[in-house]
Amino acid sequence: MARKSLGFVPLIWECSYCETQNPGPIKTCTNCGAPQPDDVEFLQVDEEKFNFIKDEALIRMAKTGPDVHCPYCGTRNPSTAETCSQCGADLTTGAKARETGGRVRTIAEANAPQPPQPRPPAPKANDELPPKKPLSTRSVVIGAIILIALVVGGILLFRWLGQTNDVRAEVTDVYWEHSIAIEEYLEVSDSDWWDELPEDATVLSCSLEYRYTSEEPEANATEVCGDPYVVDTGTGVGEVVQDCAYEIYDDYCEYTAWAWTPIDPLIATGTDLSPYWPALNLTRNQREGKRDVTYEIEFQGPDKSYSYSTTDLDLFLQATPGSEWLLKVTNAGGIDEVIPSN
């Protein structure tokens, strides 16, 4: 989400020595003179509302970037400073900038008592366990052997399932199906976004509907923002922001258009060895689509029946009921290959 700035508000910090609350931009405690520490936490002053700053100088300072702490004396300096205001040290190298962008807590949140963390019960004297011993070399070796055995066993099982056995079987039944997809040029009704309509579409009606979310404003956008909150600019001044996104609406239209549309296919089936294609009687607005074939052969083996599907017409035409075939049957129960006995 994009962050939207609403303005700037004053922050405070509490002196770790005398607990005095000081304005955020003040670099030393107004009561005891202690310097503001590197890890100081700024807090929101007004917990009920945002008291926006109108002082242009403070706003410009907040926009210049986070303050930096002198690497020699720790004094806090503006981000634009090249030398420390306290000791005159060079700040162009080694100065530590404050972290920024974090959410600022209110005074009430900072002072709220923290719930006690549950502590595990202390073990009784007679319940104390001896420290765990490290795994012995023997245990590691045994574990590795077991893992290798499992991997090798899995590989061997996979290979065994793929191995085939020869089974003599007799053809009991056959089935074939020939199908031809048919398309007809029809006027169809549909709906889509305005910029994705077919070129020859006749638009019936359109309405604005939600299409996607963007972080940048666009045409027909509705801005949706969360609750405002304060983030640390690293200058002792807080920035009030909202996480916003833009819901983009676009024209979604009902339309009609002419298009090649699938209709009921032509299908011919049979239980013999004389497959044929269904007759084509196409009108001016129809055309032939994809052709598909299915050939199935049923076998009876010594102890069970098998079913085999193929698209090989020459193979299918050899499946005379009562003929004997050699089946290559895998250990998993599937048929890998069928061979007619000549």
Coordinates of C-alpha atoms in Angstrom, one line a residue:
M1 CA 0.0 0.0 0.0
A2 CA 1.0 3.6 -0.6
R3 CA 1.7 5.8 2.5
K4 CA -0.2 9.1 2.4
S5 CA 1.2 12.0 4.5
L6 CA -1.4 14.1 6.4
G7 CA 1.0 16.4 8.3
F8 CA 3.5 16.5 11.2
V9 CA 2.9 16.5 14.9
P10 CA 5.2 17.1 18.0
L11 CA 6.8 14.2 19.8
I12 CA 8.4 14.0 23.3
W13 CA 11.1 11.9 24.8
E14 CA 11.7 11.0 28.5
C15 CA 15.1 11.5 30.1
S16 CA 16.5 8.2 31.3
Y17 CA 18.3 9.9 34.2
C18 CA 15.6 12.3 35.7
E19 CA 12.5 11.1 33.8
T20 CA 11.8 14.6 32.6
Q21 CA 9.6 14.7 29.4
N22 CA 11.3 16.8 26.7
P23 CA 10.2 18.1 23.3
G24 CA 11.4 15.8 20.6
P25 CA 13.7 18.3 18.8
I26 CA 15.5 19.3 22.0
K27 CA 18.8 17.4 22.0
T28 CA 19.6 17.6 25.8
C29 CA 17.3 17.2 28.8
T30 CA 15.8 20.5 29.9
N31 CA 16.1 19.5 33.5
C32 CA 19.5 17.7 34.0
G33 CA 21.3 18.4 30.7
A34 CA 21.8 14.7 29.9
P35 CA 22.1 14.1 26.1
Q36 CA 19.4 12.4 24.3
P37 CA 20.5 8.7 24.0
D38 CA 20.9 7.0 20.7
D39 CA 18.1 4.5 21.3
V40 CA 15.6 7.0 22.7
E41 CA 12.0 6.4 22.0
F42 CA 9.8 9.3 20.8
L43 CA 6.2 9.3 22.0
Q44 CA 3.0 10.9 20.7
V45 CA 2.0 13.9 22.8
D46 CA -1.7 14.1 22.2
E47 CA -3.4 10.7 22.6
E48 CA -6.9 11.8 21.5
K49 CA -6.2 13.9 18.4
F50 CA -3.4 15.0 16.1
N51 CA -2.1 18.5 17.0
F52 CA -0.6 19.3 13.6
I53 CA 2.4 21.5 13.5
K54 CA 2.1 24.8 11.6
D55 CA 5.7 26.0 12.1
E56 CA 7.2 25.8 8.6
A57 CA 10.8 25.5 10.0
L58 CA 9.9 22.4 12.0
I59 CA 8.2 20.9 9.0
R60 CA 11.2 21.5 6.8
M61 CA 13.5 20.0 9.5
A62 CA 11.3 16.9 9.6
K63 CA 11.5 16.5 5.8
T64 CA 15.3 16.8 5.7
G65 CA 15.9 13.3 7.0
P66 CA 16.8 11.6 10.3
D67 CA 19.2 13.2 12.8
V68 CA 22.6 11.7 13.2
H69 CA 24.6 11.0 16.4
C70 CA 28.2 12.0 16.6
P71 CA 30.5 8.9 16.5
Y72 CA 32.8 10.6 19.1
C73 CA 30.6 12.3 21.8
G74 CA 27.2 10.9 20.9
T75 CA 25.6 14.4 20.5
R76 CA 22.6 14.5 18.2
N77 CA 22.9 16.7 15.2
P78 CA 20.6 17.5 12.2
S79 CA 21.0 15.4 9.1
T80 CA 22.4 18.4 7.2
A81 CA 25.2 19.1 9.8
E82 CA 28.8 18.3 8.6
T83 CA 30.4 18.9 12.0
C84 CA 29.2 18.1 15.5
S85 CA 27.7 21.0 17.4
Q86 CA 29.3 19.8 20.6
C87 CA 32.8 18.6 19.8
G88 CA 33.3 19.8 16.2
A89 CA 34.0 16.3 14.9
D90 CA 33.5 15.5 11.3
L91 CA 30.0 14.0 10.7
T92 CA 30.4 13.1 7.1
T93 CA 31.9 9.7 8.0
G94 CA 30.9 7.4 10.9
A95 CA 27.9 9.3 12.0
K96 CA 25.0 7.1 13.0
A97 CA 21.6 8.0 11.6
R98 CA 18.4 7.3 13.6
E99 CA 16.1 4.6 12.4
T100 CA 13.0 6.0 10.9
G101 CA 9.6 4.8 9.7
G102 CA 8.6 2.9 12.9
R103 CA 5.2 3.4 14.4
V104 CA 5.2 5.9 17.3
R105 CA 3.5 4.8 20.5
T106 CA 1.3 7.0 22.6
I107 CA 2.3 7.9 26.2
A108 CA -0.5 5.6 27.5
E109 CA 0.8 2.7 25.5
A110 CA 4.4 3.3 26.7
N111 CA 3.3 3.5 30.4
A112 CA 0.8 0.6 30.3
P113 CA 1.9 -2.2 32.6
Q114 CA 3.1 -5.2 30.7
P115 CA 1.3 -8.5 31.4
P116 CA 3.6 -10.8 33.3
Q117 CA 5.2 -13.5 31.2
P118 CA 4.3 -17.0 32.4
R119 CA 7.3 -18.8 33.9
P120 CA 7.8 -22.5 33.6
P121 CA 7.5 -24.3 36.9
A122 CA 10.8 -25.1 38.5
P123 CA 11.6 -28.8 38.4
K124 CA 11.5 -30.7 41.7
A125 CA 14.7 -32.2 43.0
N126 CA 13.6 -35.7 42.3
D127 CA 12.3 -34.8 38.8
E128 CA 15.5 -33.3 37.6
L129 CA 16.7 -35.1 34.4
P130 CA 20.3 -35.7 33.6
P131 CA 21.7 -33.7 30.7
K132 CA 21.1 -35.2 27.3
K133 CA 24.0 -37.1 26.0
P134 CA 25.2 -36.5 22.5
L135 CA 24.3 -39.1 19.9
S136 CA 27.0 -41.8 19.7
T137 CA 28.8 -42.5 16.5
R138 CA 27.0 -45.9 16.4
S139 CA 23.6 -44.3 16.6
V140 CA 24.5 -41.9 13.7
V141 CA 25.7 -44.8 11.6
I142 CA 22.6 -46.9 12.3
G143 CA 20.4 -43.9 11.4
A144 CA 22.3 -43.4 8.1
I145 CA 22.0 -47.1 7.3
I146 CA 18.2 -47.1 7.9
L147 CA 17.8 -43.9 5.7
I148 CA 19.8 -45.5 2.9
A149 CA 17.9 -48.7 3.2
L150 CA 14.6 -46.8 2.8
V151 CA 15.8 -44.9 -0.3
V152 CA 17.1 -48.1 -1.9
G153 CA 14.0 -49.9 -1.0
G154 CA 11.8 -47.2 -2.6
I155 CA 13.8 -47.3 -5.8
L156 CA 13.7 -51.1 -6.0
L157 CA 9.9 -51.1 -5.3
F158 CA 9.4 -48.5 -8.1
R159 CA 11.4 -50.6 -10.5
W160 CA 9.6 -53.8 -9.5
L161 CA 6.2 -52.2 -10.1
G162 CA 7.3 -51.3 -13.6
Q163 CA 8.5 -54.8 -14.5
T164 CA 6.3 -56.8 -16.8
N165 CA 5.1 -60.4 -17.0
D166 CA 3.9 -62.2 -20.1
V167 CA 0.2 -63.2 -20.0
R168 CA -1.6 -65.1 -22.7
A169 CA -5.1 -63.7 -23.1
E170 CA -8.0 -64.0 -25.5
V171 CA -10.0 -61.1 -27.1
T172 CA -13.5 -61.1 -25.7
D173 CA -15.0 -57.8 -26.8
V174 CA -14.1 -54.7 -28.8
Y175 CA -15.5 -51.1 -28.8
W176 CA -14.8 -48.1 -31.0
E177 CA -15.8 -44.5 -31.1
H178 CA -15.2 -41.9 -33.8
S179 CA -16.2 -38.3 -33.0
I180 CA -16.1 -35.1 -35.1
A181 CA -16.3 -31.7 -33.4
I182 CA -18.7 -29.3 -35.1
E183 CA -18.6 -25.5 -34.8
E184 CA -21.4 -23.2 -35.9
Y185 CA -21.1 -19.4 -36.6
L186 CA -23.7 -18.0 -34.1
E187 CA -24.5 -14.8 -32.5
V188 CA -23.6 -15.3 -28.8
S189 CA -24.2 -13.2 -25.7
D190 CA -21.3 -12.6 -23.3
S191 CA -19.7 -10.1 -21.0
D192 CA -16.2 -8.6 -20.6
W193 CA -14.2 -5.5 -19.8
W194 CA -14.6 -2.7 -22.3
D195 CA -11.0 -2.9 -23.6
E196 CA -11.3 -6.7 -24.1
L197 CA -14.5 -6.8 -26.2
P198 CA -14.3 -8.5 -29.7
E199 CA -13.9 -6.0 -32.5
D200 CA -17.4 -6.7 -34.0
A201 CA -19.2 -6.8 -30.6
T202 CA -22.5 -5.1 -30.2
V203 CA -22.6 -3.5 -26.8
L204 CA -25.9 -3.9 -24.9
S205 CA -25.0 -2.2 -21.6
C206 CA -22.1 -1.3 -19.4
S207 CA -21.6 -0.5 -15.8
L208 CA -18.7 0.5 -13.6
E209 CA -17.4 -2.4 -11.6
Y210 CA -14.3 -3.0 -9.4
R211 CA -11.4 -4.4 -11.5
Y212 CA -8.2 -4.2 -9.5
T213 CA -6.3 -2.3 -6.8
S214 CA -3.4 0.1 -7.5
E215 CA -1.0 2.0 -5.4
E216 CA -1.2 5.0 -7.7
P217 CA -4.3 7.1 -8.5
E218 CA -5.9 6.3 -11.9
A219 CA -9.1 7.2 -13.8
N220 CA -12.3 6.0 -12.1
A221 CA -10.4 5.3 -8.9
T222 CA -11.8 5.3 -5.3
E223 CA -9.2 6.0 -2.6
V224 CA -9.4 3.6 0.3
C225 CA -7.3 4.4 3.4
G226 CA -6.8 2.9 6.8
D227 CA -6.8 4.7 10.2
P228 CA -4.1 7.5 10.5
Y229 CA -1.1 6.8 12.7
V230 CA 2.2 8.5 13.6
V231 CA 5.7 7.4 12.3
D232 CA 9.1 8.4 13.5
T233 CA 11.0 10.8 11.2
G234 CA 14.1 10.6 13.3
T235 CA 14.0 14.3 14.0
G236 CA 11.8 14.4 17.1
V237 CA 8.8 15.3 14.9
G238 CA 6.3 12.7 13.9
E239 CA 4.6 12.3 10.6
V240 CA 0.9 11.4 10.5
V241 CA 0.3 8.9 7.7
Q242 CA -2.4 6.6 6.3
D243 CA -1.9 3.4 4.3
C244 CA -3.9 4.0 1.2
A245 CA -4.7 2.1 -2.0
Y246 CA -6.9 2.9 -5.0
E247 CA -9.7 0.6 -6.1
I248 CA -9.9 0.9 -9.9
Y249 CA -13.4 0.7 -11.5
D250 CA -13.9 0.1 -15.1
D251 CA -16.7 -0.5 -17.6
Y252 CA -17.9 -4.1 -17.6
C253 CA -20.2 -4.7 -20.6
E254 CA -22.8 -7.1 -21.8
Y255 CA -22.6 -7.7 -25.5
T256 CA -23.4 -9.9 -28.5
A257 CA -21.0 -11.0 -31.2
W258 CA -20.7 -13.5 -33.9
A259 CA -18.3 -16.4 -33.2
W260 CA -17.5 -20.0 -34.1
T261 CA -19.2 -21.9 -31.3
P262 CA -19.0 -25.6 -30.5
I263 CA -22.3 -27.5 -30.9
D264 CA -23.1 -31.2 -30.4
P265 CA -20.4 -33.3 -32.0
L266 CA -21.1 -36.1 -34.5
I267 CA -20.4 -39.5 -33.0
A268 CA -20.3 -43.0 -34.4
T269 CA -19.8 -46.1 -32.2
G270 CA -19.7 -49.8 -32.6
T271 CA -18.7 -53.2 -31.1
D272 CA -17.2 -54.7 -34.2
L273 CA -14.1 -54.3 -36.3
S274 CA -15.7 -52.0 -38.9
P275 CA -15.2 -48.5 -37.6
Y276 CA -16.4 -45.6 -39.8
W277 CA -16.7 -41.9 -39.6
P278 CA -20.2 -40.3 -39.1
A279 CA -21.5 -38.6 -42.2
L280 CA -21.0 -34.8 -42.5
N281 CA -24.0 -32.7 -43.5
L282 CA -22.8 -29.2 -42.7
T283 CA -24.8 -26.1 -43.3
R284 CA -23.3 -22.8 -44.6
N285 CA -22.7 -21.6 -41.0
Q286 CA -21.0 -24.8 -39.8
R287 CA -17.4 -26.2 -40.1
E288 CA -15.6 -29.3 -39.1
G289 CA -13.4 -29.3 -36.0
K290 CA -11.1 -31.8 -34.4
R291 CA -11.5 -35.6 -35.0
D292 CA -11.0 -38.0 -32.1
V293 CA -10.8 -41.8 -32.0
T294 CA -11.1 -44.3 -29.2
Y295 CA -10.4 -48.1 -29.6
E296 CA -10.9 -50.5 -26.7
I297 CA -10.0 -54.2 -26.6
E298 CA -11.2 -56.5 -23.8
F299 CA -9.1 -59.5 -22.9
Q300 CA -9.6 -62.6 -20.7
G301 CA -6.5 -64.0 -19.1
P302 CA -6.1 -67.2 -17.1
D303 CA -7.3 -65.7 -13.9
K304 CA -8.6 -62.1 -14.7
S305 CA -9.8 -59.8 -17.4
Y306 CA -7.9 -56.8 -18.9
S307 CA -8.9 -53.7 -20.8
Y308 CA -6.6 -51.9 -23.2
S309 CA -7.2 -48.6 -25.0
T310 CA -5.4 -47.4 -28.1
T311 CA -5.7 -45.0 -31.0
D312 CA -3.8 -47.4 -33.4
L313 CA -6.4 -48.5 -36.0
D314 CA -4.1 -51.2 -37.5
L315 CA -3.7 -52.8 -34.1
F316 CA -7.4 -52.6 -33.3
L317 CA -8.4 -54.3 -36.6
Q318 CA -6.3 -57.3 -35.6
A319 CA -8.4 -57.8 -32.4
T320 CA -10.7 -60.5 -33.7
P321 CA -12.8 -61.9 -30.9
G322 CA -11.4 -65.3 -29.9
S323 CA -7.9 -64.5 -31.1
E324 CA -5.0 -65.0 -28.7
W325 CA -2.6 -62.2 -27.7
L326 CA 0.4 -61.7 -25.6
L327 CA 0.0 -59.1 -22.9
K328 CA 2.9 -57.4 -21.2
V329 CA 1.4 -56.8 -17.7
T330 CA 3.2 -54.8 -15.1
N331 CA 3.4 -55.8 -11.5
A332 CA 1.2 -52.8 -10.7
G333 CA -1.6 -54.4 -12.8
G334 CA -1.4 -52.2 -15.9
I335 CA -0.9 -53.3 -19.5
D336 CA 2.4 -52.0 -21.0
E337 CA 2.0 -53.6 -24.5
V338 CA -0.2 -56.0 -26.4
I339 CA 1.1 -58.3 -29.2
P340 CA -1.2 -60.3 -31.4
S341 CA -0.2 -63.9 -31.9
N342 CA 0.2 -64.7 -35.5

